Each structure stands twice: as structure tokens, then as C-alpha cells.
mmCIF file of C-alpha atoms and ligand atoms in Angstrom:
data_model
loop_
_atom_site.group_PDB
_atom_site.id
_atom_site.type_symbol
_atom_site.label_atom_id
_atom_site.label_comp_id
_atom_site.label_asym_id
_atom_site.label_seq_id
_atom_site.Cartn_x
_atom_site.Cartn_y
_atom_site.Cartn_z
ATOM 1 C CA MET S 1 0.000 0.000 0.000
ATOM 2 C CA LYS S 2 1.317 3.393 -0.962
ATOM 3 C CA ARG S 3 0.725 6.592 0.885
ATOM 4 C CA CYS S 4 0.805 10.017 -0.674
ATOM 5 C CA ALA S 5 3.710 12.000 0.718
ATOM 6 C CA TYR S 6 1.903 15.191 -0.198
ATOM 7 C CA CYS S 7 -1.431 14.802 1.545
ATOM 8 C CA GLY S 8 -0.655 11.779 3.728
ATOM 9 C CA TYR S 9 -3.602 9.720 2.574
ATOM 10 C CA VAL S 10 -3.477 6.225 1.150
ATOM 11 C CA ILE S 11 -3.348 6.169 -2.628
ATOM 12 C CA GLU S 12 -6.210 4.086 -3.955
ATOM 13 C CA GLY S 13 -5.524 4.429 -7.650
ATOM 14 C CA GLU S 14 -2.379 5.126 -9.561
ATOM 15 C CA ALA S 15 0.586 6.558 -7.752
ATOM 16 C CA LYS S 16 3.313 8.749 -9.083
ATOM 17 C CA GLU S 17 6.732 7.805 -7.853
ATOM 18 C CA ILE S 18 8.904 10.699 -6.825
ATOM 19 C CA ALA S 19 12.563 9.945 -7.153
ATOM 20 C CA PRO S 20 14.586 10.705 -4.036
ATOM 21 C CA GLU S 21 16.845 13.686 -4.278
ATOM 22 C CA SER S 22 20.129 12.777 -5.856
ATOM 23 C CA GLY S 23 23.049 12.620 -3.515
ATOM 24 C CA SER S 24 20.898 12.006 -0.462
ATOM 25 C CA GLY S 25 21.743 8.336 -0.235
ATOM 26 C CA ALA S 26 19.451 5.342 -0.295
ATOM 27 C CA ARG S 27 16.227 6.965 0.718
ATOM 28 C CA PRO S 28 13.038 5.185 -0.211
ATOM 29 C CA ALA S 29 11.064 6.640 -3.051
ATOM 30 C CA ALA S 30 8.065 8.718 -2.164
ATOM 31 C CA TYR S 31 4.696 8.528 -3.818
ATOM 32 C CA TRP S 32 2.116 11.113 -4.653
ATOM 33 C CA HIS S 33 -1.332 10.789 -6.066
ATOM 34 C CA LYS S 34 -0.827 10.592 -9.806
ATOM 35 C CA TYR S 35 -3.578 13.066 -10.474
ATOM 36 C CA ALA S 36 -4.140 16.181 -8.469
ATOM 37 C CA ALA S 37 -7.860 15.491 -8.571
ATOM 38 C CA ASP S 38 -7.247 12.410 -6.415
ATOM 39 C CA CYS S 39 -5.131 14.233 -3.896
ATOM 40 C CA VAL S 40 -7.031 15.364 -0.846
ATOM 41 C CA VAL S 41 -4.920 18.445 -0.297
ATOM 42 C CA ALA S 42 -5.089 19.501 -3.926
ATOM 43 C CA GLU S 43 -8.833 19.110 -3.941
ATOM 44 C CA THR S 44 -9.259 21.515 -1.101
ATOM 45 C CA ARG S 45 -7.487 24.294 -2.949
ATOM 46 C CA GLU S 46 -9.926 26.007 -5.214
ATOM 47 C CA THR S 47 -8.104 28.953 -6.648
ATOM 48 C CA GLY S 48 -6.241 28.233 -9.838
ATOM 49 C CA ARG S 49 -3.737 25.452 -10.061
ATOM 50 C CA SER S 50 -2.775 23.809 -6.850
ATOM 51 C CA PRO S 51 0.836 23.556 -5.753
ATOM 52 C CA LEU S 52 0.708 19.828 -6.418
ATOM 53 C CA GLN S 53 -0.463 20.313 -9.983
ATOM 54 C CA ARG S 54 2.341 22.776 -10.518
ATOM 55 C CA ARG S 55 4.930 20.428 -9.082
ATOM 56 C CA LEU S 56 3.689 17.419 -11.036
ATOM 57 C CA SER S 57 3.896 19.371 -14.266
ATOM 58 C CA ASN S 58 7.454 20.333 -13.503
ATOM 59 C CA LEU S 59 8.681 16.784 -13.071
HETATM 60 ZN ZN1 ZN D 101 -2.223 13.066 -2.225
#
């Protein structure tokens, strides 16, 4: 079971794997909701694009 590192909720559908920062050693990969619409935190933000949407598009 994967948990979204962004909102902290369990990811039911597809997860997006976030690569650990390079040079930080063998840290486990983090996961986010693949789509901002599934992310609880993103859903609660109503004005414009959420920070998560912006970050996902920059990956
Ligand atoms: Zn999430």
C-alpha cells in the first residue's frame, strides 16, 4: 500500500513515484497521487492550479 507523501492519505488508484533527491543516499522513493484530482490536499485548494499540480507538471 502506498501513501501520498503530499497529503498523507493512502493512494487508492495510480501513484506517481517521486525519485529521491540525488546525492541524499538510499532513501526510499516517495509517492504522490498521480492526479491532483485524487489528492485530498489539492482538492481543497480552489483557486487556480494547486501547488501539487504545478509540481507534477514540472517533473
Ligand atoms: Zn495526495
